[in-house]
Amino acid sequence: MSPVQLESPPDRGELHDLDELSFDNRFTASLPADPEISARRRQVEGAAFSRVMPTPTAAPTTLCWSSEVAALLGLDAAVCAGADFADVFSGNRVPQRADPFAMCYGGHQFGNWAGQLGDGRAIALGEVIDAAGGHQMLQLKGAGPTPYSRGADGRAVLRSSVREFLCSEAMFHLGVPTTRALSLVATGDAVVRDMLYDGHPAPEPGAVVCRVAPSFVRFGNFQLPGSRHDTALLRALVEYSIERDFPSIWSDVTRPSFEAKVIAWFNVVVESTARLVVDWMRVGFVHGVLNTDNMSILGLTIDYGPYGWLESFDPGWTPNTTDAQMRRYRYGAQPSVVGWNVAQLANALAPLLDGTDELQAALDGYGAAYGHRFCSMMAERFGWGPYRESDDELISEFFSLLSATETDYLIFCRQLALVPIDPSGALDDETLVAPLLDAYYQPEELVGEVLVRTVAWLRRWSARVVEGGLSDDSERRRRMDAVNPRFVLRNWLAQEVIDAAEAGDPAPIAELLDVLRRPYDEQPGREHFALRRPDWARQRVGCSMLSCSS
Ligand code: AMP
Ligand code: MG
């Protein structure tokens, strides 16, 4: 695995006016539309989307934008800093040639079929051609009611919008597939939320994030027409998705039939989804709400809600208090619940095929695809070179050790590169464990059996590094560092900038974003951003506890 590393790109914006955005609205031009144009809440059948206008807000102000996404869209800094940018990306002004709409989809929520969900507060402006000639959909999250808002207001609060904006970009820089975020705009309107669902609703500042991705199609887009036995719409959506987002499969003459293309496409979805989950496990990300409507057909991380980052290693941890009882979406369950989600997609596709053997075979490949990638990732992370089956015992002892005393997952992994390789066994225990001490929440517990096991593991790890042949220490460290990030969006870091933004100072958002731009580099002077969770954050709402209220 080689995470994509990007320097902040040069400002190569060309557009000076947002009305010059080159819209090419393939989704709305190709797929069946709901004939009604309004936000009246309703069941929408036989249509992939509903046209709906964003609802204007009181006083839009841009709090932050991503210069990388702006460059991708050809927008220069002057455009992003202008008043029209805040107007357009809050939904107050719809640019020329945009065709605003909300998508219609369903989903399984926490294991139960929930029927029609749809974009209840996200309104897409349309698709624009990016600097590389690809299509990017621009979607405003929090832009007001749609036919899919059910009982809710179509809005989003500042705290959840800061979290979505920053995490989208942090994930991109980590090399984890994700939807992107162009902008974070405060609306000037208050939004009432009962943050912990405990009977204390209160007004909070509202915001809109402009999310950007080649496609926002979810597993649930296919499931809804599947559940309604609307095979015509299901087929139209599948054809659309393959033709537009997987053109090499669509034009593959060795697979001339529609059925063969569906199978090839589903295999790619299985593979990219498995790869995504390995990335989450690598960087310690817990999505929090892995419902099938939150599963991207492109294998992107999508819908940042009550997500969190593992700090002390605990496979049973979920940041989502709404899931505190079942812990369905806990860190360690992500590979299997995503497998279940992929199976729901397969169920939805089955009516398009004569037989299901090939679909089942592709689905069965999920476990192996995940397992192979996970093992290779672990071998890379440890500086071993290619994985061998005999590594399994050492890998499982590693996880067992992390649970033996409260250990920060990512600090341990990152610092391991600094543990000296000691093939002759000459170094004493203290010297071996010294680089790891920052990873322990209770360093005094690193004694007795825990210390003995840790040192024994380090010696075996070291011997395996030698066997793996990566004998040049600096090259080995470089490779390990490229897999084990120094900087992730720890929950308490996000909360610090949310507190500042809610108090009227948005500047820390951009400062944190700048740190997260180079997650694999040491950044002298910014060590604060790589510290383990401070004590104040242990029980603080927003750090260790988040509900779906957003
Ligand atoms: P999520 O769990 O955020 O993926 O949301 C699940 C469903 O609820 C989606 O259909 C969302 O569009 C919808 N939803 C969430 N929050 C709101 C809101 N404030 N207003 C309208 N719809 C919402
Ligand atoms: Mg969602």
PDB file of N, CA and C in Angstrom, residues 348-383:
ATOM      1  N   ALA A 348     -29.744  -7.167  -3.850  1.00  0.00           N
ATOM      2  CA  ALA A 348     -30.479  -6.195  -4.673  1.00  0.00           C
ATOM      3  C   ALA A 348     -30.238  -6.434  -6.154  1.00  0.00           C
ATOM      4  N   LEU A 349     -29.023  -6.896  -6.513  1.00  0.00           N
ATOM      5  CA  LEU A 349     -28.673  -7.053  -7.928  1.00  0.00           C
ATOM      6  C   LEU A 349     -29.198  -8.359  -8.522  1.00  0.00           C
ATOM      7  N   ALA A 350     -29.468  -9.333  -7.651  1.00  0.00           N
ATOM      8  CA  ALA A 350     -29.817 -10.675  -8.130  1.00  0.00           C
ATOM      9  C   ALA A 350     -30.925 -10.690  -9.186  1.00  0.00           C
ATOM     10  N   PRO A 351     -31.991  -9.874  -9.041  1.00  0.00           N
ATOM     11  CA  PRO A 351     -33.070  -9.939 -10.044  1.00  0.00           C
ATOM     12  C   PRO A 351     -32.617  -9.584 -11.467  1.00  0.00           C
ATOM     13  N   LEU A 352     -31.435  -8.977 -11.602  1.00  0.00           N
ATOM     14  CA  LEU A 352     -30.959  -8.621 -12.945  1.00  0.00           C
ATOM     15  C   LEU A 352     -30.275  -9.788 -13.637  1.00  0.00           C
ATOM     16  N   LEU A 353     -30.057 -10.890 -12.900  1.00  0.00           N
ATOM     17  CA  LEU A 353     -29.257 -11.995 -13.438  1.00  0.00           C
ATOM     18  C   LEU A 353     -30.103 -13.261 -13.545  1.00  0.00           C
ATOM     19  N   ASP A 354     -29.725 -14.139 -14.488  1.00  0.00           N
ATOM     20  CA  ASP A 354     -30.453 -15.396 -14.621  1.00  0.00           C
ATOM     21  C   ASP A 354     -30.149 -16.338 -13.465  1.00  0.00           C
ATOM     22  N   GLY A 355     -28.878 -16.436 -13.123  1.00  0.00           N
ATOM     23  CA  GLY A 355     -28.496 -17.293 -11.996  1.00  0.00           C
ATOM     24  C   GLY A 355     -27.638 -16.485 -11.039  1.00  0.00           C
ATOM     25  N   THR A 356     -27.463 -16.982  -9.829  1.00  0.00           N
ATOM     26  CA  THR A 356     -26.722 -16.184  -8.847  1.00  0.00           C
ATOM     27  C   THR A 356     -25.359 -16.784  -8.496  1.00  0.00           C
ATOM     28  N   ASP A 357     -24.941 -17.848  -9.196  1.00  0.00           N
ATOM     29  CA  ASP A 357     -23.676 -18.505  -8.824  1.00  0.00           C
ATOM     30  C   ASP A 357     -22.487 -17.546  -8.893  1.00  0.00           C
ATOM     31  N   GLU A 358     -22.422 -16.796  -9.985  1.00  0.00           N
ATOM     32  CA  GLU A 358     -21.260 -15.906 -10.143  1.00  0.00           C
ATOM     33  C   GLU A 358     -21.307 -14.745  -9.154  1.00  0.00           C
ATOM     34  N   LEU A 359     -22.524 -14.307  -8.875  1.00  0.00           N
ATOM     35  CA  LEU A 359     -22.687 -13.229  -7.893  1.00  0.00           C
ATOM     36  C   LEU A 359     -22.236 -13.738  -6.520  1.00  0.00           C
ATOM     37  N   GLN A 360     -22.667 -14.942  -6.192  1.00  0.00           N
ATOM     38  CA  GLN A 360     -22.290 -15.544  -4.908  1.00  0.00           C
ATOM     39  C   GLN A 360     -20.772 -15.726  -4.838  1.00  0.00           C
ATOM     40  N   ALA A 361     -20.177 -16.163  -5.937  1.00  0.00           N
ATOM     41  CA  ALA A 361     -18.719 -16.375  -5.937  1.00  0.00           C
ATOM     42  C   ALA A 361     -17.997 -15.056  -5.688  1.00  0.00           C
ATOM     43  N   ALA A 362     -18.498 -13.999  -6.321  1.00  0.00           N
ATOM     44  CA  ALA A 362     -17.871 -12.684  -6.120  1.00  0.00           C
ATOM     45  C   ALA A 362     -18.021 -12.247  -4.667  1.00  0.00           C
ATOM     46  N   LEU A 363     -19.213 -12.468  -4.134  1.00  0.00           N
ATOM     47  CA  LEU A 363     -19.464 -12.096  -2.742  1.00  0.00           C
ATOM     48  C   LEU A 363     -18.554 -12.888  -1.806  1.00  0.00           C
ATOM     49  N   ASP A 364     -18.408 -14.179  -2.094  1.00  0.00           N
ATOM     50  CA  ASP A 364     -17.536 -15.016  -1.263  1.00  0.00           C
ATOM     51  C   ASP A 364     -16.091 -14.513  -1.295  1.00  0.00           C
ATOM     52  N   GLY A 365     -15.742 -13.778  -2.344  1.00  0.00           N
ATOM     53  CA  GLY A 365     -14.370 -13.266  -2.454  1.00  0.00           C
ATOM     54  C   GLY A 365     -14.072 -12.127  -1.495  1.00  0.00           C
ATOM     55  N   TYR A 366     -15.113 -11.577  -0.873  1.00  0.00           N
ATOM     56  CA  TYR A 366     -14.884 -10.412   0.001  1.00  0.00           C
ATOM     57  C   TYR A 366     -13.923 -10.757   1.156  1.00  0.00           C
ATOM     58  N   GLY A 367     -14.182 -11.870   1.818  1.00  0.00           N
ATOM     59  CA  GLY A 367     -13.367 -12.240   2.982  1.00  0.00           C
ATOM     60  C   GLY A 367     -11.903 -12.402   2.604  1.00  0.00           C
ATOM     61  N   ALA A 368     -11.669 -13.081   1.478  1.00  0.00           N
ATOM     62  CA  ALA A 368     -10.280 -13.316   1.051  1.00  0.00           C
ATOM     63  C   ALA A 368      -9.629 -12.001   0.628  1.00  0.00           C
ATOM     64  N   ALA A 369     -10.399 -11.159  -0.075  1.00  0.00           N
ATOM     65  CA  ALA A 369      -9.830  -9.875  -0.522  1.00  0.00           C
ATOM     66  C   ALA A 369      -9.429  -9.049   0.691  1.00  0.00           C
ATOM     67  N   TYR A 370     -10.313  -9.035   1.689  1.00  0.00           N
ATOM     68  CA  TYR A 370      -9.996  -8.278   2.898  1.00  0.00           C
ATOM     69  C   TYR A 370      -8.775  -8.893   3.601  1.00  0.00           C
ATOM     70  N   GLY A 371      -8.815 -10.211   3.789  1.00  0.00           N
ATOM     71  CA  GLY A 371      -7.748 -10.889   4.541  1.00  0.00           C
ATOM     72  C   GLY A 371      -6.375 -10.691   3.915  1.00  0.00           C
ATOM     73  N   HIS A 372      -6.298 -10.855   2.588  1.00  0.00           N
ATOM     74  CA  HIS A 372      -4.990 -10.704   1.925  1.00  0.00           C
ATOM     75  C   HIS A 372      -4.447  -9.300   2.104  1.00  0.00           C
ATOM     76  N   ARG A 373      -5.308  -8.329   1.867  1.00  0.00           N
ATOM     77  CA  ARG A 373      -4.848  -6.944   1.959  1.00  0.00           C
ATOM     78  C   ARG A 373      -4.476  -6.581   3.390  1.00  0.00           C
ATOM     79  N   PHE A 374      -5.264  -7.076   4.322  1.00  0.00           N
ATOM     80  CA  PHE A 374      -4.984  -6.753   5.719  1.00  0.00           C
ATOM     81  C   PHE A 374      -3.614  -7.308   6.114  1.00  0.00           C
ATOM     82  N   CYS A 375      -3.342  -8.556   5.755  1.00  0.00           N
ATOM     83  CA  CYS A 375      -2.063  -9.161   6.132  1.00  0.00           C
ATOM     84  C   CYS A 375      -0.900  -8.433   5.466  1.00  0.00           C
ATOM     85  N   SER A 376      -1.055  -8.085   4.194  1.00  0.00           N
ATOM     86  CA  SER A 376       0.024  -7.355   3.507  1.00  0.00           C
ATOM     87  C   SER A 376       0.251  -6.014   4.178  1.00  0.00           C
ATOM     88  N   MET A 377      -0.845  -5.366   4.563  1.00  0.00           N
ATOM     89  CA  MET A 377      -0.715  -4.065   5.226  1.00  0.00           C
ATOM     90  C   MET A 377       0.055  -4.223   6.538  1.00  0.00           C
ATOM     91  N   MET A 378      -0.266  -5.265   7.306  1.00  0.00           N
ATOM     92  CA  MET A 378       0.419  -5.442   8.591  1.00  0.00           C
ATOM     93  C   MET A 378       1.916  -5.697   8.372  1.00  0.00           C
ATOM     94  N   ALA A 379       2.249  -6.498   7.370  1.00  0.00           N
ATOM     95  CA  ALA A 379       3.666  -6.774   7.104  1.00  0.00           C
ATOM     96  C   ALA A 379       4.397  -5.493   6.691  1.00  0.00           C
ATOM     97  N   GLU A 380       3.710  -4.667   5.894  1.00  0.00           N
ATOM     98  CA  GLU A 380       4.298  -3.373   5.500  1.00  0.00           C
ATOM     99  C   GLU A 380       4.499  -2.475   6.708  1.00  0.00           C
ATOM    100  N   ARG A 381       3.476  -2.448   7.552  1.00  0.00           N
ATOM    101  CA  ARG A 381       3.504  -1.566   8.718  1.00  0.00           C
ATOM    102  C   ARG A 381       4.648  -1.946   9.644  1.00  0.00           C
ATOM    103  N   PHE A 382       4.965  -3.219   9.693  1.00  0.00           N
ATOM    104  CA  PHE A 382       6.027  -3.699  10.583  1.00  0.00           C
ATOM    105  C   PHE A 382       7.405  -3.681   9.936  1.00  0.00           C
ATOM    106  N   GLY A 383       7.490  -3.288   8.681  1.00  0.00           N
ATOM    107  CA  GLY A 383       8.791  -3.222   8.021  1.00  0.00           C
ATOM    108  C   GLY A 383       9.341  -4.583   7.638  1.00  0.00           C
TER     109      GLY A 383
END
